[in-house]
Amino acid sequence: QQQVKQSPQSLIVQKGGISIINCAYENTAFDYFPWYQQFPGKGPALLIAIRPDVSEKKEGRFTISFNKSAKQFSLHIMDSQPGDSATYFCAASWTSGSRLTFGEGTQLTVNP
Amino acid sequence: DGGITQSPKYLFRKEGQNVTLSCEQNLNHDAMYWYRQDPGQGLRLIYYSQIVNDFQKGDIAEGYSVSREKKESFPLTVTSAQKNPTAFYLCASSIHIGGGGNQPQHFGDGTRLSIL
């Protein structure tokens, strides 16, 4: 019930294309869903986050889509750039605690 | 600049040796966390602390120990009981509002631990 499943494990996209990363969760108590971006040798940095009272949140080229009934959420990167090449992690937590449960990560490569 | 400082960046451990990883934050955050990162396994929670002098085990606490004597510091000791310690260790912190969560976690740049 604590797991967050993330796919794909790796993704290669051409510059200007759309990158899509998917996550699924089991615990219906989760109510906070952040995405983190990690560059090699660095710690993850918060990219964007969503709560289940909305179905979509957009910040610049990054959009989270959330499907509460399916218990799934996804990250869309529009107009992908080589500088977006990094590892992306989805995560989830619930209101009564501060622990985050992370997905396994997706290594994104954007070719020029 | 406010942030989280982890040291050292690289650390080598001999068999049977305990090693301590440092994590210091000047963000005035209440909560601090230690994660272990292995390829293809995401981040797994080792220990976390929501307040000084208190901490809780995460999902993979065996072979590790922590202390939280000061708000800004949360050192992690990898003991000789941890038989597979080679990994990238990440420290994080967040504001902790009593009884609630959902606050962004800010991460340091990690310590890479290897076995000699």
PDB file of C-alpha atoms in Angstrom:
ATOM      1  CA  GLN A   1       0.000   0.000   0.000  1.00  0.00           C
ATOM      2  CA  GLN A   2       3.010   2.261   0.373  1.00  0.00           C
ATOM      3  CA  GLN A   3       4.381   1.724  -3.115  1.00  0.00           C
ATOM      4  CA  VAL A   4       4.567   4.174  -5.955  1.00  0.00           C
ATOM      5  CA  LYS A   5       5.239   2.562  -9.308  1.00  0.00           C
ATOM      6  CA  GLN A   6       6.955   4.658 -11.986  1.00  0.00           C
ATOM      7  CA  SER A   7       7.425   4.028 -15.712  1.00  0.00           C
ATOM      8  CA  PRO A   8       9.288   3.975 -17.986  1.00  0.00           C
ATOM      9  CA  GLN A   9      12.669   3.330 -16.382  1.00  0.00           C
ATOM     10  CA  SER A  10      14.351   5.229 -19.212  1.00  0.00           C
ATOM     11  CA  LEU A  11      13.123   7.510 -21.960  1.00  0.00           C
ATOM     12  CA  ILE A  12      14.778   9.010 -25.027  1.00  0.00           C
ATOM     13  CA  VAL A  13      13.116  11.969 -26.719  1.00  0.00           C
ATOM     14  CA  GLN A  14      14.120  14.267 -29.546  1.00  0.00           C
ATOM     15  CA  LYS A  15      14.526  17.976 -28.897  1.00  0.00           C
ATOM     16  CA  GLY A  16      11.151  19.674 -29.161  1.00  0.00           C
ATOM     17  CA  GLY A  17       9.225  16.513 -28.407  1.00  0.00           C
ATOM     18  CA  ILE A  18       6.955  15.662 -25.484  1.00  0.00           C
ATOM     19  CA  SER A  19       8.296  13.579 -22.605  1.00  0.00           C
ATOM     20  CA  ILE A  20       5.717  11.635 -20.598  1.00  0.00           C
ATOM     21  CA  ILE A  21       6.438   9.820 -17.330  1.00  0.00           C
ATOM     22  CA  ASN A  22       3.761   7.892 -15.485  1.00  0.00           C
ATOM     23  CA  CYS A  23       3.231   6.921 -11.861  1.00  0.00           C
ATOM     24  CA  ALA A  24       0.653   4.790 -10.082  1.00  0.00           C
ATOM     25  CA  TYR A  25      -0.054   4.466  -6.390  1.00  0.00           C
ATOM     26  CA  GLU A  26      -2.100   2.176  -4.177  1.00  0.00           C
ATOM     27  CA  ASN A  27      -2.601   4.047  -0.923  1.00  0.00           C
ATOM     28  CA  THR A  28      -5.764   6.138  -1.234  1.00  0.00           C
ATOM     29  CA  ALA A  29      -4.640   8.188   1.785  1.00  0.00           C
ATOM     30  CA  PHE A  30      -1.948   9.854  -0.322  1.00  0.00           C
ATOM     31  CA  ASP A  31      -2.891  13.435  -1.000  1.00  0.00           C
ATOM     32  CA  TYR A  32       0.292  15.167  -2.109  1.00  0.00           C
ATOM     33  CA  PHE A  33       2.144  14.222  -5.289  1.00  0.00           C
ATOM     34  CA  PRO A  34       5.429  16.007  -6.060  1.00  0.00           C
ATOM     35  CA  TRP A  35       7.873  15.456  -8.909  1.00  0.00           C
ATOM     36  CA  TYR A  36      11.608  15.839  -8.386  1.00  0.00           C
ATOM     37  CA  GLN A  37      14.372  16.390 -10.946  1.00  0.00           C
ATOM     38  CA  GLN A  38      17.888  15.102 -10.299  1.00  0.00           C
ATOM     39  CA  PHE A  39      21.069  15.814 -12.248  1.00  0.00           C
ATOM     40  CA  PRO A  40      24.101  13.507 -11.935  1.00  0.00           C
ATOM     41  CA  GLY A  41      25.996  13.989  -8.679  1.00  0.00           C
ATOM     42  CA  LYS A  42      23.339  16.307  -7.264  1.00  0.00           C
ATOM     43  CA  GLY A  43      20.423  15.974  -4.916  1.00  0.00           C
ATOM     44  CA  PRO A  44      16.845  15.966  -6.248  1.00  0.00           C
ATOM     45  CA  ALA A  45      15.105  19.314  -6.588  1.00  0.00           C
ATOM     46  CA  LEU A  46      11.350  19.873  -6.410  1.00  0.00           C
ATOM     47  CA  LEU A  47       9.978  20.484  -9.893  1.00  0.00           C
ATOM     48  CA  ILE A  48       6.205  20.659  -9.493  1.00  0.00           C
ATOM     49  CA  ALA A  49       3.573  19.207  -7.158  1.00  0.00           C
ATOM     50  CA  ILE A  50      -0.176  18.557  -7.195  1.00  0.00           C
ATOM     51  CA  ARG A  51      -2.940  17.761  -4.719  1.00  0.00           C
ATOM     52  CA  PRO A  52      -5.901  15.526  -5.661  1.00  0.00           C
ATOM     53  CA  ASP A  53      -8.444  18.341  -5.650  1.00  0.00           C
ATOM     54  CA  VAL A  54      -7.273  19.347  -9.142  1.00  0.00           C
ATOM     55  CA  SER A  55      -6.791  17.211 -12.247  1.00  0.00           C
ATOM     56  CA  GLU A  56      -4.003  19.209 -13.827  1.00  0.00           C
ATOM     57  CA  LYS A  57      -1.309  21.684 -12.854  1.00  0.00           C
ATOM     58  CA  LYS A  58       0.960  23.496 -15.279  1.00  0.00           C
ATOM     59  CA  GLU A  59       4.166  25.386 -14.627  1.00  0.00           C
ATOM     60  CA  GLY A  60       5.916  26.541 -17.775  1.00  0.00           C
ATOM     61  CA  ARG A  61       6.721  23.519 -19.929  1.00  0.00           C
ATOM     62  CA  PHE A  62       5.933  21.082 -17.098  1.00  0.00           C
ATOM     63  CA  THR A  63       2.418  19.719 -16.494  1.00  0.00           C
ATOM     64  CA  ILE A  64       1.139  17.189 -13.972  1.00  0.00           C
ATOM     65  CA  SER A  65      -2.015  15.291 -14.904  1.00  0.00           C
ATOM     66  CA  PHE A  66      -3.828  13.540 -12.050  1.00  0.00           C
ATOM     67  CA  ASN A  67      -6.469  10.799 -12.286  1.00  0.00           C
ATOM     68  CA  LYS A  68      -7.801  10.114  -8.801  1.00  0.00           C
ATOM     69  CA  SER A  69     -10.129   7.253  -9.785  1.00  0.00           C
ATOM     70  CA  ALA A  70      -7.320   5.410 -11.557  1.00  0.00           C
ATOM     71  CA  LYS A  71      -4.796   6.329  -8.840  1.00  0.00           C
ATOM     72  CA  GLN A  72      -2.386   7.538 -11.472  1.00  0.00           C
ATOM     73  CA  PHE A  73      -0.514  10.747 -12.184  1.00  0.00           C
ATOM     74  CA  SER A  74       1.897  11.752 -14.892  1.00  0.00           C
ATOM     75  CA  LEU A  75       4.463  14.379 -15.777  1.00  0.00           C
ATOM     76  CA  HIS A  76       4.449  15.921 -19.247  1.00  0.00           C
ATOM     77  CA  ILE A  77       7.418  17.950 -20.451  1.00  0.00           C
ATOM     78  CA  MET A  78       6.497  19.967 -23.500  1.00  0.00           C
ATOM     79  CA  ASP A  79       9.117  21.132 -26.018  1.00  0.00           C
ATOM     80  CA  SER A  80      11.741  18.948 -24.345  1.00  0.00           C
ATOM     81  CA  GLN A  81      15.268  20.383 -24.334  1.00  0.00           C
ATOM     82  CA  PRO A  82      18.702  18.740 -23.923  1.00  0.00           C
ATOM     83  CA  GLY A  83      18.966  20.591 -20.593  1.00  0.00           C
ATOM     84  CA  ASP A  84      15.968  18.582 -19.369  1.00  0.00           C
ATOM     85  CA  SER A  85      18.099  15.426 -19.503  1.00  0.00           C
ATOM     86  CA  ALA A  86      18.019  14.192 -15.919  1.00  0.00           C
ATOM     87  CA  THR A  87      16.428  11.586 -13.668  1.00  0.00           C
ATOM     88  CA  TYR A  88      12.851  12.307 -12.649  1.00  0.00           C
ATOM     89  CA  PHE A  89      11.169  10.914  -9.550  1.00  0.00           C
ATOM     90  CA  CYS A  90       7.520  10.955  -8.649  1.00  0.00           C
ATOM     91  CA  ALA A  91       6.572  10.764  -4.980  1.00  0.00           C
ATOM     92  CA  ALA A  92       3.550  10.728  -2.698  1.00  0.00           C
ATOM     93  CA  SER A  93       2.706  11.468   0.908  1.00  0.00           C
ATOM     94  CA  TRP A  94      -0.328  11.879   3.127  1.00  0.00           C
ATOM     95  CA  THR A  95      -1.506  14.748   5.237  1.00  0.00           C
ATOM     96  CA  SER A  96      -0.937  13.198   8.635  1.00  0.00           C
ATOM     97  CA  GLY A  97       2.738  12.462   8.009  1.00  0.00           C
ATOM     98  CA  SER A  98       5.694  14.069   6.351  1.00  0.00           C
ATOM     99  CA  ARG A  99       7.234  10.982   4.804  1.00  0.00           C
ATOM    100  CA  LEU A 100       7.542  10.808   1.038  1.00  0.00           C
ATOM    101  CA  THR A 101       7.332   7.525  -0.852  1.00  0.00           C
ATOM    102  CA  PHE A 102       9.328   7.740  -4.080  1.00  0.00           C
ATOM    103  CA  GLY A 103       8.952   5.979  -7.398  1.00  0.00           C
ATOM    104  CA  GLU A 104      11.917   4.161  -8.897  1.00  0.00           C
ATOM    105  CA  GLY A 105      12.919   7.028 -11.176  1.00  0.00           C
ATOM    106  CA  THR A 106      13.018   7.671 -14.939  1.00  0.00           C
ATOM    107  CA  GLN A 107      16.223   8.581 -16.712  1.00  0.00           C
ATOM    108  CA  LEU A 108      15.307  11.062 -19.449  1.00  0.00           C
ATOM    109  CA  THR A 109      17.636  11.793 -22.360  1.00  0.00           C
ATOM    110  CA  VAL A 110      16.735  14.558 -24.790  1.00  0.00           C
ATOM    111  CA  ASN A 111      18.741  14.338 -27.994  1.00  0.00           C
ATOM    112  CA  PRO A 112      19.659  17.576 -29.782  1.00  0.00           C
TER     113      PRO A 112
ATOM    114  CA  ASP B   1      22.987  31.169   1.105  1.00  0.00           C
ATOM    115  CA  GLY B   2      20.455  28.911   2.782  1.00  0.00           C
ATOM    116  CA  GLY B   3      20.713  25.256   2.071  1.00  0.00           C
ATOM    117  CA  ILE B   4      21.768  21.771   3.090  1.00  0.00           C
ATOM    118  CA  THR B   5      25.418  20.783   3.270  1.00  0.00           C
ATOM    119  CA  GLN B   6      26.466  17.169   3.173  1.00  0.00           C
ATOM    120  CA  SER B   7      30.020  16.070   3.786  1.00  0.00           C
ATOM    121  CA  PRO B   8      32.144  14.462   2.690  1.00  0.00           C
ATOM    122  CA  LYS B   9      31.183  14.145  -0.970  1.00  0.00           C
ATOM    123  CA  TYR B  10      32.992  10.793  -1.233  1.00  0.00           C
ATOM    124  CA  LEU B  11      33.665   8.352   1.593  1.00  0.00           C
ATOM    125  CA  PHE B  12      35.330   4.978   1.739  1.00  0.00           C
ATOM    126  CA  ARG B  13      34.687   2.394   4.417  1.00  0.00           C
ATOM    127  CA  LYS B  14      36.804  -0.551   5.417  1.00  0.00           C
ATOM    128  CA  GLU B  15      35.253  -3.823   6.489  1.00  0.00           C
ATOM    129  CA  GLY B  16      34.061  -3.707  10.109  1.00  0.00           C
ATOM    130  CA  GLN B  17      34.310   0.057  10.308  1.00  0.00           C
ATOM    131  CA  ASN B  18      31.630   2.551  11.301  1.00  0.00           C
ATOM    132  CA  VAL B  19      31.479   5.785   9.334  1.00  0.00           C
ATOM    133  CA  THR B  20      29.494   8.963   9.941  1.00  0.00           C
ATOM    134  CA  LEU B  21      27.982  11.142   7.258  1.00  0.00           C
ATOM    135  CA  SER B  22      27.381  14.781   8.080  1.00  0.00           C
ATOM    136  CA  CYS B  23      24.270  16.791   7.241  1.00  0.00           C
ATOM    137  CA  GLU B  24      23.858  20.430   8.235  1.00  0.00           C
ATOM    138  CA  GLN B  25      21.041  22.812   7.264  1.00  0.00           C
ATOM    139  CA  ASN B  26      20.616  26.540   7.780  1.00  0.00           C
ATOM    140  CA  LEU B  27      17.034  26.713   6.539  1.00  0.00           C
ATOM    141  CA  ASN B  28      15.606  26.650  10.071  1.00  0.00           C
ATOM    142  CA  HIS B  29      13.666  23.521   9.107  1.00  0.00           C
ATOM    143  CA  ASP B  30      12.230  21.310  11.818  1.00  0.00           C
ATOM    144  CA  ALA B  31      12.241  18.008   9.939  1.00  0.00           C
ATOM    145  CA  MET B  32      15.254  16.206   8.528  1.00  0.00           C
ATOM    146  CA  TYR B  33      15.554  12.942   6.578  1.00  0.00           C
ATOM    147  CA  TRP B  34      18.128  10.441   5.362  1.00  0.00           C
ATOM    148  CA  TYR B  35      17.624   8.508   2.131  1.00  0.00           C
ATOM    149  CA  ARG B  36      19.618   5.858   0.389  1.00  0.00           C
ATOM    150  CA  GLN B  37      19.705   5.854  -3.416  1.00  0.00           C
ATOM    151  CA  ASP B  38      20.615   2.770  -5.438  1.00  0.00           C
ATOM    152  CA  PRO B  39      20.369   2.523  -9.218  1.00  0.00           C
ATOM    153  CA  GLY B  40      16.867   1.597 -10.329  1.00  0.00           C
ATOM    154  CA  GLN B  41      15.435   1.686  -6.816  1.00  0.00           C
ATOM    155  CA  GLY B  42      14.606   5.310  -6.273  1.00  0.00           C
ATOM    156  CA  LEU B  43      15.075   6.849  -2.847  1.00  0.00           C
ATOM    157  CA  ARG B  44      14.473   4.751   0.254  1.00  0.00           C
ATOM    158  CA  LEU B  45      13.959   6.347   3.648  1.00  0.00           C
ATOM    159  CA  ILE B  46      16.457   5.342   6.345  1.00  0.00           C
ATOM    160  CA  TYR B  47      15.564   7.619   9.283  1.00  0.00           C
ATOM    161  CA  TYR B  48      13.727  10.858   9.806  1.00  0.00           C
ATOM    162  CA  SER B  49      13.374  13.400  12.578  1.00  0.00           C
ATOM    163  CA  GLN B  50      10.584  15.883  13.040  1.00  0.00           C
ATOM    164  CA  ILE B  51      11.997  17.602  16.114  1.00  0.00           C
ATOM    165  CA  VAL B  52      15.218  17.829  18.092  1.00  0.00           C
ATOM    166  CA  ASN B  53      15.994  14.796  20.268  1.00  0.00           C
ATOM    167  CA  ASP B  54      13.433  12.642  18.461  1.00  0.00           C
ATOM    168  CA  PHE B  55      13.691  10.453  15.368  1.00  0.00           C
ATOM    169  CA  GLN B  56      11.900   7.523  13.745  1.00  0.00           C
ATOM    170  CA  LYS B  57      12.996   4.560  11.668  1.00  0.00           C
ATOM    171  CA  GLY B  58      12.221   4.601   7.994  1.00  0.00           C
ATOM    172  CA  ASP B  59      11.904   1.628   5.692  1.00  0.00           C
ATOM    173  CA  ILE B  60      15.538   0.448   5.759  1.00  0.00           C
ATOM    174  CA  ALA B  61      16.926   1.481   9.181  1.00  0.00           C
ATOM    175  CA  GLU B  62      18.816  -1.743   9.939  1.00  0.00           C
ATOM    176  CA  GLY B  63      22.562  -1.147  10.114  1.00  0.00           C
ATOM    177  CA  TYR B  64      22.194   2.622  10.491  1.00  0.00           C
ATOM    178  CA  SER B  65      21.936   5.017  13.425  1.00  0.00           C
ATOM    179  CA  VAL B  66      21.236   8.744  13.770  1.00  0.00           C
ATOM    180  CA  SER B  67      21.157  11.508  16.336  1.00  0.00           C
ATOM    181  CA  ARG B  68      19.391  14.867  16.437  1.00  0.00           C
ATOM    182  CA  GLU B  69      20.984  16.928  19.186  1.00  0.00           C
ATOM    183  CA  LYS B  70      20.708  20.206  17.311  1.00  0.00           C
ATOM    184  CA  LYS B  71      18.017  21.506  14.976  1.00  0.00           C
ATOM    185  CA  GLU B  72      20.485  22.143  12.181  1.00  0.00           C
ATOM    186  CA  SER B  73      22.352  18.828  12.311  1.00  0.00           C
ATOM    187  CA  PHE B  74      21.313  15.229  11.597  1.00  0.00           C
ATOM    188  CA  PRO B  75      24.361  12.933  11.244  1.00  0.00           C
ATOM    189  CA  LEU B  76      23.991   9.390   9.937  1.00  0.00           C
ATOM    190  CA  THR B  77      26.260   6.566  11.080  1.00  0.00           C
ATOM    191  CA  VAL B  78      26.636   3.567   8.801  1.00  0.00           C
ATOM    192  CA  THR B  79      27.595   0.752  11.135  1.00  0.00           C
ATOM    193  CA  SER B  80      29.496  -2.454  10.422  1.00  0.00           C
ATOM    194  CA  ALA B  81      26.137  -4.244  10.665  1.00  0.00           C
ATOM    195  CA  GLN B  82      25.154  -2.738   7.302  1.00  0.00           C
ATOM    196  CA  LYS B  83      26.511  -5.393   4.977  1.00  0.00           C
ATOM    197  CA  ASN B  84      25.852  -3.599   1.711  1.00  0.00           C
ATOM    198  CA  PRO B  85      26.574   0.073   2.404  1.00  0.00           C
ATOM    199  CA  THR B  86      27.747   1.090  -1.061  1.00  0.00           C
ATOM    200  CA  ALA B  87      25.232   3.715  -2.197  1.00  0.00           C
ATOM    201  CA  PHE B  88      24.516   7.409  -2.657  1.00  0.00           C
ATOM    202  CA  TYR B  89      23.192   8.913   0.585  1.00  0.00           C
ATOM    203  CA  LEU B  90      20.953  11.952   0.511  1.00  0.00           C
ATOM    204  CA  CYS B  91      19.919  14.205   3.360  1.00  0.00           C
ATOM    205  CA  ALA B  92      16.819  16.386   3.156  1.00  0.00           C
ATOM    206  CA  SER B  93      14.920  18.833   5.309  1.00  0.00           C
ATOM    207  CA  SER B  94      11.486  20.411   5.384  1.00  0.00           C
ATOM    208  CA  ILE B  95       9.288  22.658   7.451  1.00  0.00           C
ATOM    209  CA  HIS B  96       7.218  20.495   9.734  1.00  0.00           C
ATOM    210  CA  ILE B  97       3.862  21.821  10.726  1.00  0.00           C
ATOM    211  CA  GLY B  98       2.666  19.886  13.732  1.00  0.00           C
ATOM    212  CA  GLY B  99       0.551  16.893  12.712  1.00  0.00           C
ATOM    213  CA  GLY B 100       0.736  17.755   9.048  1.00  0.00           C
ATOM    214  CA  GLY B 101       3.056  17.224   6.164  1.00  0.00           C
ATOM    215  CA  ASN B 102       3.072  18.043   2.493  1.00  0.00           C
ATOM    216  CA  GLN B 103       5.905  20.478   2.776  1.00  0.00           C
ATOM    217  CA  PRO B 104       8.588  20.412   0.066  1.00  0.00           C
ATOM    218  CA  GLN B 105      11.708  18.536   0.978  1.00  0.00           C
ATOM    219  CA  HIS B 106      14.997  20.231   0.134  1.00  0.00           C
ATOM    220  CA  PHE B 107      17.936  17.954  -0.589  1.00  0.00           C
ATOM    221  CA  GLY B 108      21.678  18.190  -0.169  1.00  0.00           C
ATOM    222  CA  ASP B 109      24.057  17.042  -2.908  1.00  0.00           C
ATOM    223  CA  GLY B 110      24.728  13.685  -1.317  1.00  0.00           C
ATOM    224  CA  THR B 111      27.604  11.549  -0.097  1.00  0.00           C
ATOM    225  CA  ARG B 112      28.774   8.588  -2.145  1.00  0.00           C
ATOM    226  CA  LEU B 113      29.929   5.764   0.119  1.00  0.00           C
ATOM    227  CA  SER B 114      32.040   2.900  -1.173  1.00  0.00           C
ATOM    228  CA  ILE B 115      33.625  -0.178   0.371  1.00  0.00           C
ATOM    229  CA  LEU B 116      37.398  -0.549   0.218  1.00  0.00           C
TER     230      LEU B 116
END
